[in-house]
Amino acid sequence: MLNLKKNAWLLLAAFALIACDPDTDPVDPDTPEEAYQSYRYEFWKNTLDAGWTIDFVGTQADPGTYEQYVGESFDVDHEGIGGIESDGVKDNIQEVLSSIEEPDIVLLCIGGNDLLNGDDVDSVIENIAIIIGRIHQLNPNIKVFVEQIAPGHSSFMTNELDDTIQQFNAKIAELGSSVITGGTNIHVVDMFTDFKDEFFFDDVHYNEAGAKEVADRYFQTINEFLHAGSYKILPLGDSRVEGAQP
């Protein structure tokens, strides 16, 4: 079995290699047209099907090409940054919130890069609690949907890494009742259970089917707490939020 620290560095290198910025990196003629996906496009289609009106907000703009859906153009705004860890989001969140229109909903996917780097689970959870706390300092009514993160492809997972992710996800489940967050407007979305190898583009990122699965899980959970309406949504986190749609 690979040592967790060694395997973590391999996985982190995979994140860094794949999560390049198409605006700044040279075009590779051998790069396939297909790329790993974000859930945002499939989630947006879910909201249109359900009669919602949403406005994604964030300081990042997706440069990808997306087909129109029911005559509407995809909203490319988001706050997913490839390679970022929870402390990076913690340090940036107040500047981000001051630069965008106030969101009604935050979709938070963070922690994967920390765990792959061998960081302590408790310190990552503390960072996430602070992130949520700073969001609620802006407005305690903002609803934060935080992921229990999906694993990687089974070929890249070890028993140690699986245990670490499960420990992390168990602590995410506890956040709603924690002293730091106060349990206000925090909802957990299970991306771990029954997440299949067929959902992966590579060892850690989603393909189209995986993006659809993540989008559906988000939307099913949100529907438990919100009715159709008009919402500003901040997709926040790492490369799984960002995507690399060509």
Short mmCIF file of C-alpha atoms in Angstrom, two decimals:
data_model
loop_
_atom_site.label_atom_id
_atom_site.label_comp_id
_atom_site.label_asym_id
_atom_site.label_seq_id
_atom_site.Cartn_x
_atom_site.Cartn_y
_atom_site.Cartn_z
CA MET A 1 0.00 0.00 0.00
CA LEU A 2 1.27 3.45 -0.80
CA ASN A 3 2.04 5.70 2.13
CA LEU A 4 -0.78 8.27 2.48
CA LYS A 5 1.60 11.22 2.34
CA LYS A 6 3.27 9.91 -0.82
CA ASN A 7 -0.05 9.10 -2.45
CA ALA A 8 -1.40 12.50 -1.43
CA TRP A 9 1.41 14.26 -3.25
CA LEU A 10 0.73 12.20 -6.35
CA LEU A 11 -2.93 13.18 -6.24
CA LEU A 12 -2.11 16.83 -5.59
CA ALA A 13 0.21 16.79 -8.58
CA ALA A 14 -2.65 15.43 -10.67
CA PHE A 15 -4.88 18.30 -9.54
CA ALA A 16 -2.18 20.84 -10.36
CA LEU A 17 -1.39 19.32 -13.74
CA ILE A 18 -4.98 19.20 -14.92
CA ALA A 19 -6.34 22.38 -13.33
CA CYS A 20 -4.53 24.78 -15.64
CA ASP A 21 -5.97 28.10 -16.71
CA PRO A 22 -6.95 27.97 -20.40
CA ASP A 23 -6.59 31.75 -20.60
CA THR A 24 -2.91 31.72 -19.65
CA ASP A 25 -1.54 28.33 -20.71
CA PRO A 26 -0.44 27.71 -24.31
CA VAL A 27 -2.80 25.77 -26.53
CA ASP A 28 -1.74 22.14 -26.91
CA PRO A 29 -2.80 20.77 -30.31
CA ASP A 30 -2.85 17.28 -28.78
CA THR A 31 -5.29 18.25 -26.03
CA PRO A 32 -8.57 16.34 -26.47
CA GLU A 33 -11.75 18.30 -27.04
CA GLU A 34 -13.28 16.67 -23.98
CA ALA A 35 -12.21 18.00 -20.58
CA TYR A 36 -13.23 17.51 -17.00
CA GLN A 37 -16.48 19.16 -16.01
CA SER A 38 -17.96 21.40 -13.34
CA TYR A 39 -21.42 20.66 -11.99
CA ARG A 40 -22.48 24.28 -12.60
CA TYR A 41 -23.82 23.85 -16.13
CA GLU A 42 -25.94 20.80 -15.26
CA PHE A 43 -27.15 22.48 -12.07
CA TRP A 44 -28.17 25.55 -14.05
CA LYS A 45 -30.18 23.36 -16.44
CA ASN A 46 -31.89 21.73 -13.44
CA THR A 47 -32.97 25.14 -12.17
CA LEU A 48 -34.41 26.14 -15.55
CA ASP A 49 -36.35 22.88 -15.76
CA ALA A 50 -37.80 23.61 -12.32
CA GLY A 51 -38.82 27.18 -13.18
CA TRP A 52 -36.13 28.91 -11.17
CA THR A 53 -34.32 32.09 -12.17
CA ILE A 54 -30.73 32.06 -10.98
CA ASP A 55 -27.75 34.37 -11.31
CA PHE A 56 -24.36 32.83 -10.61
CA VAL A 57 -21.99 35.31 -8.94
CA GLY A 58 -18.24 35.27 -8.40
CA THR A 59 -15.04 36.99 -9.46
CA GLN A 60 -14.09 34.21 -11.90
CA ALA A 61 -15.50 33.81 -15.41
CA ASP A 62 -15.60 30.43 -17.14
CA PRO A 63 -14.03 30.70 -20.65
CA GLY A 64 -15.65 27.47 -21.84
CA THR A 65 -18.15 27.01 -24.65
CA TYR A 66 -21.64 25.93 -23.58
CA GLU A 67 -24.73 25.22 -25.65
CA GLN A 68 -27.83 27.28 -24.98
CA TYR A 69 -30.59 25.54 -23.08
CA VAL A 70 -34.29 26.32 -23.62
CA GLY A 71 -33.17 29.46 -25.40
CA GLU A 72 -31.03 30.70 -22.49
CA SER A 73 -27.28 31.28 -22.37
CA PHE A 74 -25.24 29.79 -19.55
CA ASP A 75 -24.12 32.11 -16.76
CA VAL A 76 -20.34 31.60 -16.49
CA ASP A 77 -19.64 33.44 -13.20
CA HIS A 78 -18.25 31.42 -10.29
CA GLU A 79 -15.59 31.31 -7.58
CA GLY A 80 -13.85 28.01 -8.25
CA ILE A 81 -10.04 28.13 -8.30
CA GLY A 82 -7.98 25.11 -9.29
CA GLY A 83 -5.52 23.99 -6.61
CA ILE A 84 -6.88 26.25 -3.85
CA GLU A 85 -7.04 24.91 -0.31
CA SER A 86 -9.41 25.83 2.51
CA ASP A 87 -7.04 28.43 3.98
CA GLY A 88 -6.93 30.17 0.60
CA VAL A 89 -10.72 30.42 0.50
CA LYS A 90 -10.72 31.55 4.14
CA ASP A 91 -8.22 34.31 3.40
CA ASN A 92 -10.05 35.45 0.23
CA ILE A 93 -13.71 35.12 1.16
CA GLN A 94 -14.25 38.62 2.57
CA GLU A 95 -12.66 40.24 -0.50
CA VAL A 96 -14.78 38.03 -2.77
CA LEU A 97 -17.98 38.90 -0.94
CA SER A 98 -17.18 42.62 -1.13
CA SER A 99 -16.63 42.33 -4.90
CA ILE A 100 -19.90 40.62 -5.89
CA GLU A 101 -23.60 41.03 -5.39
CA GLU A 102 -24.71 39.42 -2.15
CA PRO A 103 -25.60 35.77 -2.74
CA ASP A 104 -28.72 34.07 -1.45
CA ILE A 105 -27.06 30.65 -1.70
CA VAL A 106 -23.46 29.44 -1.47
CA LEU A 107 -22.47 26.04 -2.88
CA LEU A 108 -19.22 25.16 -1.08
CA CYS A 109 -16.83 22.44 -2.26
CA ILE A 110 -13.46 22.66 -0.53
CA GLY A 111 -11.08 20.43 1.40
CA GLY A 112 -10.00 17.96 -1.26
CA ASN A 113 -6.67 19.63 -1.98
CA ASP A 114 -5.97 19.95 1.76
CA LEU A 115 -6.53 16.24 2.35
CA LEU A 116 -4.47 15.27 -0.68
CA ASN A 117 -1.67 17.41 0.71
CA GLY A 118 -1.81 15.47 3.99
CA ASP A 119 -3.25 18.34 6.05
CA ASP A 120 -4.87 17.63 9.40
CA VAL A 121 -8.61 17.01 9.10
CA ASP A 122 -9.48 19.13 12.13
CA SER A 123 -7.59 22.15 10.80
CA VAL A 124 -9.42 21.89 7.47
CA ILE A 125 -12.78 21.68 9.23
CA GLU A 126 -11.87 24.72 11.33
CA ASN A 127 -11.07 26.68 8.15
CA ILE A 128 -14.42 25.69 6.62
CA ALA A 129 -16.25 26.73 9.78
CA ILE A 130 -14.51 30.13 9.61
CA ILE A 131 -15.44 30.49 5.92
CA ILE A 132 -19.09 29.83 6.74
CA GLY A 133 -18.90 32.19 9.70
CA ARG A 134 -17.57 34.99 7.51
CA ILE A 135 -20.31 34.40 4.97
CA HIS A 136 -22.89 34.67 7.73
CA GLN A 137 -21.25 37.82 9.07
CA LEU A 138 -22.33 39.39 5.80
CA ASN A 139 -25.86 38.01 6.15
CA PRO A 140 -26.92 35.18 8.48
CA ASN A 141 -29.77 34.33 6.10
CA ILE A 142 -27.43 33.18 3.31
CA LYS A 143 -27.96 29.46 2.88
CA VAL A 144 -24.70 27.52 2.65
CA PHE A 145 -24.77 24.06 1.11
CA VAL A 146 -21.47 22.37 1.92
CA GLU A 147 -20.25 19.15 0.33
CA GLN A 148 -19.25 15.94 1.96
CA ILE A 149 -16.71 15.52 -0.81
CA ALA A 150 -16.66 12.71 -3.34
CA PRO A 151 -13.71 10.31 -3.33
CA GLY A 152 -11.26 9.91 -6.19
CA HIS A 153 -11.29 7.12 -8.75
CA SER A 154 -10.87 3.73 -7.06
CA SER A 155 -7.57 3.17 -8.88
CA PHE A 156 -6.12 6.15 -6.99
CA MET A 157 -7.74 5.59 -3.62
CA THR A 158 -6.02 3.78 -0.73
CA ASN A 159 -7.60 2.56 2.48
CA GLU A 160 -5.82 5.39 4.34
CA LEU A 161 -7.06 8.07 1.99
CA ASP A 162 -10.57 6.65 2.04
CA ASP A 163 -10.52 6.72 5.85
CA THR A 164 -9.28 10.32 5.83
CA ILE A 165 -12.05 11.47 3.50
CA GLN A 166 -14.65 9.65 5.57
CA GLN A 167 -13.34 11.32 8.74
CA PHE A 168 -13.54 14.67 7.00
CA ASN A 169 -17.08 14.04 5.78
CA ALA A 170 -18.22 12.92 9.24
CA LYS A 171 -16.97 16.22 10.65
CA ILE A 172 -18.69 18.15 7.85
CA ALA A 173 -21.93 16.52 9.03
CA GLU A 174 -21.29 17.94 12.50
CA LEU A 175 -20.79 21.52 11.31
CA GLY A 176 -24.48 22.37 11.47
CA SER A 177 -24.49 21.98 15.24
CA SER A 178 -21.03 23.40 15.95
CA VAL A 179 -20.41 26.30 18.28
CA ILE A 180 -18.53 28.21 15.57
CA THR A 181 -21.25 28.11 12.93
CA GLY A 182 -24.22 28.10 15.26
CA GLY A 183 -26.12 25.70 13.00
CA THR A 184 -27.83 28.49 11.08
CA ASN A 185 -28.60 28.00 7.39
CA ILE A 186 -25.97 25.31 6.90
CA HIS A 187 -26.95 22.21 4.93
CA VAL A 188 -24.81 19.19 4.08
CA VAL A 189 -24.82 17.58 0.64
CA ASP A 190 -23.57 13.99 0.43
CA MET A 191 -21.33 13.62 -2.63
CA PHE A 192 -19.48 10.60 -1.21
CA THR A 193 -22.03 7.79 -0.96
CA ASP A 194 -22.23 5.57 -4.06
CA PHE A 195 -20.03 7.89 -6.14
CA LYS A 196 -18.95 5.60 -8.98
CA ASP A 197 -15.80 5.29 -11.08
CA GLU A 198 -17.91 5.95 -14.17
CA PHE A 199 -18.35 9.54 -12.95
CA PHE A 200 -14.66 10.44 -13.37
CA PHE A 201 -12.84 12.06 -16.27
CA ASP A 202 -9.49 11.38 -14.59
CA ASP A 203 -8.40 10.31 -11.12
CA VAL A 204 -10.06 13.17 -9.24
CA HIS A 205 -12.24 15.27 -11.60
CA TYR A 206 -15.72 14.66 -12.97
CA ASN A 207 -16.78 13.79 -16.48
CA GLU A 208 -20.17 14.89 -17.82
CA ALA A 209 -21.99 12.07 -16.04
CA GLY A 210 -20.23 12.95 -12.78
CA ALA A 211 -21.06 16.62 -13.17
CA LYS A 212 -24.71 15.69 -13.69
CA GLU A 213 -24.65 13.49 -10.58
CA VAL A 214 -23.18 16.28 -8.45
CA ALA A 215 -25.64 18.81 -9.87
CA ASP A 216 -28.57 16.53 -9.12
CA ARG A 217 -27.45 15.91 -5.54
CA TYR A 218 -27.08 19.64 -4.94
CA PHE A 219 -30.46 20.41 -6.44
CA GLN A 220 -32.28 17.62 -4.60
CA THR A 221 -30.92 18.88 -1.28
CA ILE A 222 -31.66 22.52 -2.02
CA ASN A 223 -35.23 21.62 -2.97
CA GLU A 224 -35.76 20.40 0.59
CA PHE A 225 -35.28 23.93 1.87
CA LEU A 226 -36.18 26.33 -0.94
CA HIS A 227 -39.04 26.76 -3.39
CA ALA A 228 -38.77 27.92 -6.99
CA GLY A 229 -37.81 31.56 -7.16
CA SER A 230 -35.10 34.00 -8.12
CA TYR A 231 -31.72 33.47 -6.44
CA LYS A 232 -28.14 34.67 -6.63
CA ILE A 233 -25.81 31.70 -6.18
CA LEU A 234 -22.09 31.68 -5.38
CA PRO A 235 -20.38 28.42 -6.48
CA LEU A 236 -17.30 28.42 -4.20
CA GLY A 237 -14.29 26.12 -3.98
CA ASP A 238 -11.60 24.38 -6.00
CA SER A 239 -11.15 22.84 -9.46
CA ARG A 240 -14.22 20.63 -9.06
CA VAL A 241 -16.20 23.88 -9.00
CA GLU A 242 -14.11 25.57 -11.68
CA GLY A 243 -14.12 22.81 -14.30
CA ALA A 244 -12.15 22.89 -17.56
CA GLN A 245 -14.83 22.92 -20.24
CA PRO A 246 -13.06 23.62 -23.56
#
